[in-house]
XYZ file of C-alpha atoms in Angstrom:
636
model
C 99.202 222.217 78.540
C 100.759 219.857 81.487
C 103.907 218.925 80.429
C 103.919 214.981 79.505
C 107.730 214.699 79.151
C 110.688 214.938 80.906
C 114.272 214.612 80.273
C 114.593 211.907 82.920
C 112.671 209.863 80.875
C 114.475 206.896 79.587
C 113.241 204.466 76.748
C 111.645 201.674 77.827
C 109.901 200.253 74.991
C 109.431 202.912 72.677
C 111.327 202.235 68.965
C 113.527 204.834 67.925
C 111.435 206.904 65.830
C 108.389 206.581 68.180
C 106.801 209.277 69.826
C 105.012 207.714 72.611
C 106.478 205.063 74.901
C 104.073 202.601 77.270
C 106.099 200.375 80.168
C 104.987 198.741 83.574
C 102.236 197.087 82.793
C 100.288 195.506 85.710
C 97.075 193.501 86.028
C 94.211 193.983 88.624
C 91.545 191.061 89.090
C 89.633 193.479 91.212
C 89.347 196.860 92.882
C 92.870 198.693 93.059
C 94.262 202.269 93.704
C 93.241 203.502 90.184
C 89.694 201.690 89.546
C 87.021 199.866 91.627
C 87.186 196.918 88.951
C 89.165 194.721 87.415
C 91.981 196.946 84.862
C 94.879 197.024 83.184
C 97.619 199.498 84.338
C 100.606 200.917 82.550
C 102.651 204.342 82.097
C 102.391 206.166 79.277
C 104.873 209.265 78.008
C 106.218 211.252 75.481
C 109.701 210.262 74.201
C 113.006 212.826 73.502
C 113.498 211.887 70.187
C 110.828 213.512 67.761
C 107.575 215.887 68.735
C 104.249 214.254 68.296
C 101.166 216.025 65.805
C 98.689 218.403 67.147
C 95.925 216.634 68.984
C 93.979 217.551 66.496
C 95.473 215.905 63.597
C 95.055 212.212 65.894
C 91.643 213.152 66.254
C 90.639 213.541 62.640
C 91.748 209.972 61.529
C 90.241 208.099 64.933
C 86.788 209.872 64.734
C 86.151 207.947 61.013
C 85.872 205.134 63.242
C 84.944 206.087 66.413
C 83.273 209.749 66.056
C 82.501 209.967 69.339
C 85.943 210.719 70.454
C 85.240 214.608 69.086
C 82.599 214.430 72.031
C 85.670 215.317 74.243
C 88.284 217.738 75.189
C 91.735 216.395 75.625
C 94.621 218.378 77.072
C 97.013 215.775 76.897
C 98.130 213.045 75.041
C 98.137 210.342 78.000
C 93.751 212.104 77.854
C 93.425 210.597 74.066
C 95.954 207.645 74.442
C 92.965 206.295 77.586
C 90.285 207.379 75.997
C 91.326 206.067 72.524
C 92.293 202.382 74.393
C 88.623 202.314 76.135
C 87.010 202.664 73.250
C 88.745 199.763 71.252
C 88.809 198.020 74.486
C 85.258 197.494 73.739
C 86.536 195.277 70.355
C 83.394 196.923 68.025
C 81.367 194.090 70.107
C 79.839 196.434 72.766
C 81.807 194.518 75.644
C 80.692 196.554 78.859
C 83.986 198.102 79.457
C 83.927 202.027 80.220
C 86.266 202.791 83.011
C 89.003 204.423 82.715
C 91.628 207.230 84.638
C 94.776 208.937 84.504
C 97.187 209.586 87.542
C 99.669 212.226 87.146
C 103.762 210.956 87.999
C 106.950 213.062 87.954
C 107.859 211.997 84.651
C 104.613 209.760 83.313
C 101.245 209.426 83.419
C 99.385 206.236 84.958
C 96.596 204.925 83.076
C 94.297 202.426 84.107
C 92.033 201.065 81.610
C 88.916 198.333 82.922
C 89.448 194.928 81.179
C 88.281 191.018 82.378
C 90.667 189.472 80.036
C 94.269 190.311 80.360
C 95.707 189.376 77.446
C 93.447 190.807 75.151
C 93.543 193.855 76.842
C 97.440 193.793 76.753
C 96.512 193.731 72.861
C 94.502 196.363 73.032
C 97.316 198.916 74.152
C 99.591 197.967 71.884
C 97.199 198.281 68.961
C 96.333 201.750 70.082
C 99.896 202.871 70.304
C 100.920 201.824 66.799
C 98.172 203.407 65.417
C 98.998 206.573 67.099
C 102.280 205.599 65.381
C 101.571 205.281 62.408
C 99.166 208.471 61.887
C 102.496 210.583 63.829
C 104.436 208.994 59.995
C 101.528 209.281 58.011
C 101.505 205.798 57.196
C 98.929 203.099 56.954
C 97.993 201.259 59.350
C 95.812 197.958 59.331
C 93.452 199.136 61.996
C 90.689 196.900 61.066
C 92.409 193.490 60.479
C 94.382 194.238 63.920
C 91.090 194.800 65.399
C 89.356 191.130 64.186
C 92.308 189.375 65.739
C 91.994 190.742 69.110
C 87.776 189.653 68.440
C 89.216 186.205 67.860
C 91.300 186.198 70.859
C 89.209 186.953 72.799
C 86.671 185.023 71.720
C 88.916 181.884 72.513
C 89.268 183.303 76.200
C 86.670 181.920 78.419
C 84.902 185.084 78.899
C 84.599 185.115 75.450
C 82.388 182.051 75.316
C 78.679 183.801 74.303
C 77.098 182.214 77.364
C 79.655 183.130 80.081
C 79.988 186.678 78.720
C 76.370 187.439 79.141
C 76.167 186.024 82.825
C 79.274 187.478 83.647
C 77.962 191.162 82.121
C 74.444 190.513 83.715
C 76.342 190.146 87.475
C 78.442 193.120 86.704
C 75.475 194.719 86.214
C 73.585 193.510 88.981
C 76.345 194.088 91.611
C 76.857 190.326 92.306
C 80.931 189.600 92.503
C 82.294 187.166 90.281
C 85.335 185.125 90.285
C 86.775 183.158 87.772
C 88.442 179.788 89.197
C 91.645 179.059 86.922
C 92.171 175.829 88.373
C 88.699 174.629 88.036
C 87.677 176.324 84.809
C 84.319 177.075 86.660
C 82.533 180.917 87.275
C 82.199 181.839 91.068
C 79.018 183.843 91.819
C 78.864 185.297 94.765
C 81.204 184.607 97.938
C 81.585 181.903 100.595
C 78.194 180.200 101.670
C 76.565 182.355 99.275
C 78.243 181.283 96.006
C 77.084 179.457 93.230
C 79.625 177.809 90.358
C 79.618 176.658 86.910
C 80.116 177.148 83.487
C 77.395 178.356 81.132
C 74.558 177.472 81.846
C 75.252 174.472 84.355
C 75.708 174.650 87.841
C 77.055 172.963 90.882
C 73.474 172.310 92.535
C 72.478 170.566 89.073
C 72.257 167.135 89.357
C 75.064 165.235 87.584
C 72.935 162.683 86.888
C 70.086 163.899 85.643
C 72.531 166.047 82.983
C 74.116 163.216 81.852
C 70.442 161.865 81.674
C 70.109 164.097 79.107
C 72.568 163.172 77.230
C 71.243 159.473 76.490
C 68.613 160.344 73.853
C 67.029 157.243 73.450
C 66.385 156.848 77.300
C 65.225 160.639 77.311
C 62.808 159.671 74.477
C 61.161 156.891 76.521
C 61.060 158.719 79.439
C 59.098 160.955 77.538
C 56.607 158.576 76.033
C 56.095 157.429 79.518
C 55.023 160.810 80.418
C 52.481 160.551 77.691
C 54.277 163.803 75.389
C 54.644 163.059 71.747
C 57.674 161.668 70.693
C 58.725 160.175 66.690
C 58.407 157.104 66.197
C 61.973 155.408 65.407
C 64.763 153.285 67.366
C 68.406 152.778 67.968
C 70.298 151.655 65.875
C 74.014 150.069 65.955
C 75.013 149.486 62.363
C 74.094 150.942 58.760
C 71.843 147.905 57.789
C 69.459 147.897 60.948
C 69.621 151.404 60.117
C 68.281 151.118 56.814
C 65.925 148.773 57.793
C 64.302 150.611 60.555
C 63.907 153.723 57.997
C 61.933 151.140 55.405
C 59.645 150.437 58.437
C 58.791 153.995 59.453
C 59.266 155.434 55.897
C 60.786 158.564 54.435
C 61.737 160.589 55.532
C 63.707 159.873 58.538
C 66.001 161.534 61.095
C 69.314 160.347 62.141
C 71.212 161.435 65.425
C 73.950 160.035 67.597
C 72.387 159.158 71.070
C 75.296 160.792 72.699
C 75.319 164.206 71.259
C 75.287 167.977 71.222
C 74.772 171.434 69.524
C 73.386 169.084 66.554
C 76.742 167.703 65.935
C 76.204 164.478 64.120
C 72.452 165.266 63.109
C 70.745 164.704 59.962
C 67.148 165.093 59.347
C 64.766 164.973 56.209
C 66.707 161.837 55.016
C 64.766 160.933 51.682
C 66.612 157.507 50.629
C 68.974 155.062 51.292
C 71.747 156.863 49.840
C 71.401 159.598 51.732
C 70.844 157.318 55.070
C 74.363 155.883 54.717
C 75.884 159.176 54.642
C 74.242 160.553 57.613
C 74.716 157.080 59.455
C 78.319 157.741 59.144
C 78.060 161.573 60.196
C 76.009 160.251 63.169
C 78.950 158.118 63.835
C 81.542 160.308 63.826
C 79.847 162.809 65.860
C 80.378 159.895 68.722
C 83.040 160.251 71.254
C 86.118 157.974 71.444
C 85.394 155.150 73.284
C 81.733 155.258 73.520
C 79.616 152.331 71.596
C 77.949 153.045 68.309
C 74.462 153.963 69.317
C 72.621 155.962 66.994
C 69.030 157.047 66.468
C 66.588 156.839 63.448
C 63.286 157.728 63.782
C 60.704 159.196 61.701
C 61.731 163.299 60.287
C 58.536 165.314 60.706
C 57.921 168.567 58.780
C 57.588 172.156 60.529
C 59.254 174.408 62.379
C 62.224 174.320 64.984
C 61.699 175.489 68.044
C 63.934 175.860 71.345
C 61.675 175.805 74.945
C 64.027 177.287 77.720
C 63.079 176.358 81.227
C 64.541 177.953 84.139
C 63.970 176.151 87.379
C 61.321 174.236 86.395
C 59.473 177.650 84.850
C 59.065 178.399 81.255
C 61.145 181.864 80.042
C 61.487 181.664 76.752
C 60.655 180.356 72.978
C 63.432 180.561 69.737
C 62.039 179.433 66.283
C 64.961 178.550 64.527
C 65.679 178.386 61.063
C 68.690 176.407 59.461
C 71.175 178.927 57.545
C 70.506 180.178 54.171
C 71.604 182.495 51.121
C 69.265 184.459 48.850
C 70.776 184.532 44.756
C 71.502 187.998 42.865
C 71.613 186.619 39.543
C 75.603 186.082 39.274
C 76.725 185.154 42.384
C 77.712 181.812 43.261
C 77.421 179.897 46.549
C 80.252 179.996 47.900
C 80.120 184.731 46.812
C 76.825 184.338 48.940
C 77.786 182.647 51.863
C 81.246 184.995 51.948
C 79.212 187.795 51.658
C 76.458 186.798 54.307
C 79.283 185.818 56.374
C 80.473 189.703 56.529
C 77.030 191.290 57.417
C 77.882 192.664 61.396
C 75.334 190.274 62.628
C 77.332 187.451 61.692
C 80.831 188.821 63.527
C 80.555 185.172 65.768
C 81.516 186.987 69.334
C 80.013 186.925 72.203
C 77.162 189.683 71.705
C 76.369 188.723 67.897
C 73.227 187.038 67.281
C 74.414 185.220 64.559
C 77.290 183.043 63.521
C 79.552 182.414 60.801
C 77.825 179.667 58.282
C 80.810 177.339 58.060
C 81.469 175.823 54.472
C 82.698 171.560 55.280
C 81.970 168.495 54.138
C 78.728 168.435 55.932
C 77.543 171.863 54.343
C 78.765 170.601 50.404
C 76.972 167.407 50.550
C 73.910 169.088 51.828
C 73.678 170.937 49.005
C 75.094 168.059 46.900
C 71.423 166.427 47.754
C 69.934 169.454 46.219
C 71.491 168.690 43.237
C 74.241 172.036 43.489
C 77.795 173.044 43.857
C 79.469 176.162 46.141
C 80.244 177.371 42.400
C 76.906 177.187 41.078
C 75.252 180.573 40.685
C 71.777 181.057 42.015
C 68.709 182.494 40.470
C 67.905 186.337 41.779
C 65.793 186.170 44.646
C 65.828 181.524 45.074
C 66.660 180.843 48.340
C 69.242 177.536 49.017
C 69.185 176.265 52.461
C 72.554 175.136 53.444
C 72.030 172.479 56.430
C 69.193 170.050 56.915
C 69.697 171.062 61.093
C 68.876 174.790 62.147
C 71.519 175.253 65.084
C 72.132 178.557 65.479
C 75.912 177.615 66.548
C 76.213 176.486 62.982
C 74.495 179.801 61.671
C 71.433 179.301 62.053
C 68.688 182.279 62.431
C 66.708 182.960 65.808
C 63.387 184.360 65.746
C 62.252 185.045 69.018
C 58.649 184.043 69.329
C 58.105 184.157 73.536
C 54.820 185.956 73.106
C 53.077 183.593 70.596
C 53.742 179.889 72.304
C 50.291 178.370 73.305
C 49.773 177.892 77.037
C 49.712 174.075 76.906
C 52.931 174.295 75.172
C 54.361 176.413 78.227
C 53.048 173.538 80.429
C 54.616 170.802 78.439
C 57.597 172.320 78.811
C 57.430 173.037 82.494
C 56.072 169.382 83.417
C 59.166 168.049 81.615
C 61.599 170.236 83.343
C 60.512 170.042 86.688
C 61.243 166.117 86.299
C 65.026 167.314 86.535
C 67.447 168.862 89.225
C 68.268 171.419 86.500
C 68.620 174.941 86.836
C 68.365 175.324 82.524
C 66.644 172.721 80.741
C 66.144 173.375 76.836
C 63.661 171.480 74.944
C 63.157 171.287 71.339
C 60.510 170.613 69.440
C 58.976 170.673 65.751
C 55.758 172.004 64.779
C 53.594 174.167 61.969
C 52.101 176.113 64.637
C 52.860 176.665 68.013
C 50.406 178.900 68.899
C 48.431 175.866 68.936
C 48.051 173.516 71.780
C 50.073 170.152 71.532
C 47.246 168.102 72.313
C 45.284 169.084 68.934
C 48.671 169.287 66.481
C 51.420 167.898 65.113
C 53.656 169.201 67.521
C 56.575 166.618 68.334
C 59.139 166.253 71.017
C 62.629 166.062 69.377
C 65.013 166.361 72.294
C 66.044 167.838 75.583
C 69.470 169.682 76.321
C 70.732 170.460 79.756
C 72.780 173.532 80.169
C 71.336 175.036 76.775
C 73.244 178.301 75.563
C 71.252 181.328 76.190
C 72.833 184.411 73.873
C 69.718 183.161 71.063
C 67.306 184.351 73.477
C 69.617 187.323 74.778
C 70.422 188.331 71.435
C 67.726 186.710 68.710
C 68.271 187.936 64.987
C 64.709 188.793 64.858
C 62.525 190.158 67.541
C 62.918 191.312 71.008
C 65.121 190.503 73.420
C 64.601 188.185 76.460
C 66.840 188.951 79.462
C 67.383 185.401 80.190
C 71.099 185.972 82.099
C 69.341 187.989 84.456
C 67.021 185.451 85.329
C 69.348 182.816 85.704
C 71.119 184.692 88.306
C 68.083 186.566 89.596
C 66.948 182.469 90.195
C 69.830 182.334 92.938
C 70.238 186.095 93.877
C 67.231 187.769 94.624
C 69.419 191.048 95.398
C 72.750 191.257 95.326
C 73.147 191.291 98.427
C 72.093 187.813 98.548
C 75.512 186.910 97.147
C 77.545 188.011 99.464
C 78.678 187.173 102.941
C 79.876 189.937 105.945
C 83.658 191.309 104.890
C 85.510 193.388 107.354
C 88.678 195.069 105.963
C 91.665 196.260 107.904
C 94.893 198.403 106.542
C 96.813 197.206 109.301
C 96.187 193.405 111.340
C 98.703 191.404 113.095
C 98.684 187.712 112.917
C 97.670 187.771 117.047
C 94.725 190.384 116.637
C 93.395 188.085 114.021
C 93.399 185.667 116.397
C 91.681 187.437 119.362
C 89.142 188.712 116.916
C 88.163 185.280 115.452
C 88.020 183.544 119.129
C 85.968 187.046 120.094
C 82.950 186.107 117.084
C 83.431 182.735 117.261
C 81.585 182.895 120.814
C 78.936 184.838 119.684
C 78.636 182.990 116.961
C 80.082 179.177 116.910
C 78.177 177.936 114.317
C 80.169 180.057 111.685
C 83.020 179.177 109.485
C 85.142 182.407 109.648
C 88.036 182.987 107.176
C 90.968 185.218 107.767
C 94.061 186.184 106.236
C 96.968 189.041 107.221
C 100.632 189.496 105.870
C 101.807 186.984 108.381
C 98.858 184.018 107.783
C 95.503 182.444 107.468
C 92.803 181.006 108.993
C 90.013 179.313 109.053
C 88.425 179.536 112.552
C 91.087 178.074 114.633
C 92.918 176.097 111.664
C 96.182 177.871 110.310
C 96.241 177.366 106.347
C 99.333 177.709 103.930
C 99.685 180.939 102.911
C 100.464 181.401 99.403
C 102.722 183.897 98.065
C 100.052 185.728 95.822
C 98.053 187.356 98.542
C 94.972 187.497 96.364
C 95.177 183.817 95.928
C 94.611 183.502 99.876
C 91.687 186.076 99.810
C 90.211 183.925 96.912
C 90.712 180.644 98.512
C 88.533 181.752 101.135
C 86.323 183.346 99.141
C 85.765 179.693 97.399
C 84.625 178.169 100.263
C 81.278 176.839 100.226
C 81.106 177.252 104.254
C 82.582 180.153 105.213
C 80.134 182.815 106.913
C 82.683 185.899 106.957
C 86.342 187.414 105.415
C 88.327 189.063 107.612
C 91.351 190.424 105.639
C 94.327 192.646 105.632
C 95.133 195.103 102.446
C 98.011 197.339 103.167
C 99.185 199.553 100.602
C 102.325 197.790 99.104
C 99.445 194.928 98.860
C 96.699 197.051 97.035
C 99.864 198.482 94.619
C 101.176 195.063 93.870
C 97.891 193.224 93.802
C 95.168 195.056 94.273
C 91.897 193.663 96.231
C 90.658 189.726 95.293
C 86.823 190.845 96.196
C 84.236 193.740 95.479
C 82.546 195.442 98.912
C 83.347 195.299 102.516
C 80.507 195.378 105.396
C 83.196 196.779 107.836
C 86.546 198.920 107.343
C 88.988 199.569 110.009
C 91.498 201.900 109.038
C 94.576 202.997 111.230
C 96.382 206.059 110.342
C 95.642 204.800 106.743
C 97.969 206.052 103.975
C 96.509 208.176 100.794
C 96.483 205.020 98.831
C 94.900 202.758 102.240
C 92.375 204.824 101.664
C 91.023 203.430 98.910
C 89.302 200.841 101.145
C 86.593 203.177 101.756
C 85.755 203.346 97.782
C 84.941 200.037 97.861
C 82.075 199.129 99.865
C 78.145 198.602 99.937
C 75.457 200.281 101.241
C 75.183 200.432 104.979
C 78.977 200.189 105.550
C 80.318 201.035 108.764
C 83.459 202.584 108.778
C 85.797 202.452 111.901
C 89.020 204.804 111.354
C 92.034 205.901 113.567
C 93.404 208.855 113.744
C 95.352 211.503 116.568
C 93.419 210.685 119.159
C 90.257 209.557 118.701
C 88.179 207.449 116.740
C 86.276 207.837 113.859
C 82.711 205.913 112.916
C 80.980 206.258 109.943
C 77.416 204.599 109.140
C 74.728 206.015 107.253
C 75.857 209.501 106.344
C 76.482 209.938 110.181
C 79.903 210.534 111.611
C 80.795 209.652 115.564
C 83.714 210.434 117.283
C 85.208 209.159 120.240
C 88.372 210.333 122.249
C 90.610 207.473 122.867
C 92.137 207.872 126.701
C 95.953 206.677 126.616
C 95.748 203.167 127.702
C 92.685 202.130 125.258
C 93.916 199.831 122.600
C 92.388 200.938 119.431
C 91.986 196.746 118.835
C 89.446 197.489 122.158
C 87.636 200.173 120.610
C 87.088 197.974 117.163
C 86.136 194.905 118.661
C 83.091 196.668 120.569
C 82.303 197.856 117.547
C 82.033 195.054 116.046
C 79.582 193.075 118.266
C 77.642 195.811 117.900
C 77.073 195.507 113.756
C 77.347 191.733 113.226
């Protein structure tokens, strides 16, 4: 077995009677010497003070939770210490997270482990080691509940948002580079000119105004009964007794709903009486935001089922029927047992790849079932079923059912002609109906809303039926390859401040229309503009990155640059490399298909492209910034 300690070892962080010790932690946002992604990167050894178990003996506890492990040979601890990490890494949620490696040190071992979210993964290392811990004493160790709080934190991360995960995996998988903007709070698809940013589901080339459209419910619903689509009858409303008014017109039942609104927040339908009419007046108006006028809708509740339309571009992709949350009785369970124990089942674990969520017990949930004449500590009759919420949101634990392949073809043309009246990449559109396999222009089916920037992981991830890749759509929508998302890079290991320069001015005449970006150890650029140069380098990389106009990167990564920071971007069109160092050459892991690489070495030159190699003697007064630059013209 390598040896894993050493007696120059000194404790870092390791408690007395520990075994292991983990120190120098260091955060990658992108490719770096030890992965081509994003990773977390510490050093890992044994300590002096007390020997560790036999491999073996880890192995036996960890596989009666993650069996797999036994798949695998491990000659060293700093072997079952990544492997162990990568695996939790993943949280039990199936986050897309496999890489990992080990590098080899005088006196530890380097291990880099692939993670998006920092802080969780931090979490993640240090659960991992006290485990280890704890099985070296033989003592228990709270694996599980350890485990759930690193869900929830990163769940509260904004990659942990169901919506932004799934675009975020879906471009990981699709090879189209992401960035997340701190500042902004916005996802960056894609680089320069090529890029595309939001959040979710919306999008800078949405129209604000035809999202906040969307938002006004009443004006939505007479836009639609100008478009001749069925719509319930009702009207706005601004206090309790035109509300109860307006209901006596229309009749029982009614529905009640903030104009300004969202996720169902504020929404009450199948409203039988007056009673119940004042109570979900006043949920409607709490649901309003602070300063906005009371404004709230009541208009005739319709029986059937819930269904969501999803629209992408103006083109129909997929159908939810949704059903609100419920619990099934045992005989001698009450509510409040049920919903606790439907709240364990895995589906419900409310991350970003479950397909259901937790069913929240409030105010809103007791008097629900308050109108239904029962208590949370009334037990239910084996086998009676007690809805729990009059709305079926599947944010509020509601149950998808994906029904795609049974929606009638009017219906898909309904929904089309209303979302190709908007500037929206995602529209969502909800309706009610008993049937909707059956043309809206022969049923009952009814228009109930419209929703711009809908959440997608329902469709992605429906509790019954099959899945409907909507993420990859989406993206697909603005990035027909991946290639599409990206603009020319060319990567040096070694550029002065003045060859930047002459190289700029050099494609600048070929090419004046272009907006090119470039940054070195001694400044930026954009075309002939210097910029501030920030301290983080990868800040400068991203900065140009983020601009809507630029055409091309140009940028420097030495190799005290890739150690401390690693790269800011995935792939590079051209690499020029001169008398690279081991770790410099690192930038020829990292590109895309059809590369060209340039290198210098002794004396001559080196060209790579296309599994061909070329080179070319270099006579003592060429200039190796010569030899590039002809190169250069040649593949741009």
């Amino acid at each position: 077995m390598v040896q894993e300690q050493s007696t120059d070892v000194i404790r870092i962080n390791a408690r007395r009677t520990d075994v292991f010790d983990i120190f120098n932690f260091t955060y990658y946002i992108g490719p770096n010497p030890y992965l081509d992604n994003s990773a977390l990167v510490f050093d890992f050894t044994l300590t002096e003070d007390s020997d560790p178990l036999p491999i073996k003996n880890y192995l036996d506890v960890i596989s009666s939770i993650y069996p797999n492990i036994l798949e695998n040979n491990y000659q060293l601890y700093a072997d079952l210490f990544a492997y162990v990490a990568s695996e939790v890494g993943k949280l039990n949620i199936g986050l897309y997270l496999n890489d990992w490696s080990i590098k080899p040190y005088h006196s530890f071992m380097r291990i880099a482990i692939q993670a998006i979210h920092e802080n969780t993964a931090r979490g993640v290392i240090y659960l991992v080691w006290d485990w280890l811990e704890s099985i070296t004493k033989n003592e228990y160790f709270p694996f599980t509940e350890e485990l759930i709080k690193l869900q929830k934190k990163f769940r509260k991360s904004i990659y942990g948002r169901p919506t932004v995960y799934a675009l975020w995996e879906t471009a990981n998988q699709q090879g189209i580079p992401t960035l997340y903007l701190w500042e902004e709070g916005l996802i960056q698809y894609g680089y320069g000119r090529k890029q595309i940013r939001g959040v979710g589901t919306s999008f800078d080339v949405d129209s604000h105004l035809d999202s906040d459209f969307t938002t006004r419910k009443d004006d939505c619903k007479e836009f639609l009964i100008r478009l001749g689509f069925p719509v319930p009858h009702g009207d706005i409303v601004t206090s309790e007794t035109e509300a109860l008014d307006i209901a006596r017109e229309i009749n029982y039942p009614v529905a009640v709903k903030p104009v300004i609104s969202h996720k169902g927040i504020g929404v009450t339908s199948n409203v039988q009486n007056s009673r119940e009419l004042e109570y979900a007046y006043n949920l409607a108006k709490l649901a309003i935001p602070e300063g906005k006028s009371t404004r709230i809708i009541v208009e005739k509740s319709l029986t059937g089922t819930d269904y969501r339309l999803l629209c992408v571009n103006g083109k129909f992709i997929a159908a939810i029927e949704r059903h609100p949350p419920s619990v099934k009785g045992d005989g001698y369970s009450t509510i409040r047992d049920l919903i606790d124990r439907e709240n364990r089942q895995p589906e419900r674990q409310d991350t970003p790849t479950s397909p259901l969520s937790q069913i929240v017990i409030n105010d809103v949930l007791e008097e629900y079932l308050y109108e239904q004449k029962l208590k949370l500590d009334n037990i239910i009759r084996k086998d009676e079923i007690i809805y729990l919420s009059s709305v079926a949101n599947i944010s509020s634990g509601g149950v998808s059912v994906n029904t795609t392949d049974k929606i009638h073809r009017d219906n898909i043309i309904l929904a089309e002609e209303i979302a190709q009246n908007f500037r929206l990449t995602c529209l969502g559109i909800d309706i009610i109906t008993n049937n909707i396999s059956q043309s809206w222009k022969v049923s009952d089916l009814a228009i109930l809303e419209i929703n711009a920037a809908p959440g997608i992981s329902m469709h992605l991830k429906p509790a019954i039926g099959l899945s409907v890749d909507v993420p990859a759509k989406i993206l697909t929508n603005f990035f027909p390859s991946a290639q599409d998302a990206r603009i020319p890079i060319i990567t040096f290991n070694q550029l002065t401040f003045d060859e930047l320069q002459i190289m700029m001015n050099r494609i600048l005449l070929k090419y004046p229309q272009w907006n090119i970006g470039g940054v070195c150890r001694e400044g930026i650029l954009i075309n002939h503009s210097e910029k501030f140069l920030n301290q983080d380098y990868n800040r400068n990389v991203q900065t140009l990155l983020r601009n809507p106009q630029l055409d091309l990167l140009i940028a420097e990564y030495t190799e005290d640059i890739l150690v401390e920071y690693g790269m800011g971007y995935q792939g590079s069109n051209i690499v020029i490399l001169d008398h690279p160092t081991e770790i410099e050459m690192i930038l020829l892991r990292d590109t895309i298909d059809g590369s060209v690489f340039i290198i210098n070495q002794e004396n001559h030159v080196s060209i790579q492209h296309k599994g061909l190699i070329e080179n070319i003697p270099i006579a003592e007064e060429m200039e190796f910034l010569d030899v590039y630059l002809q190169i250069i013209d040649a593949f741009l």
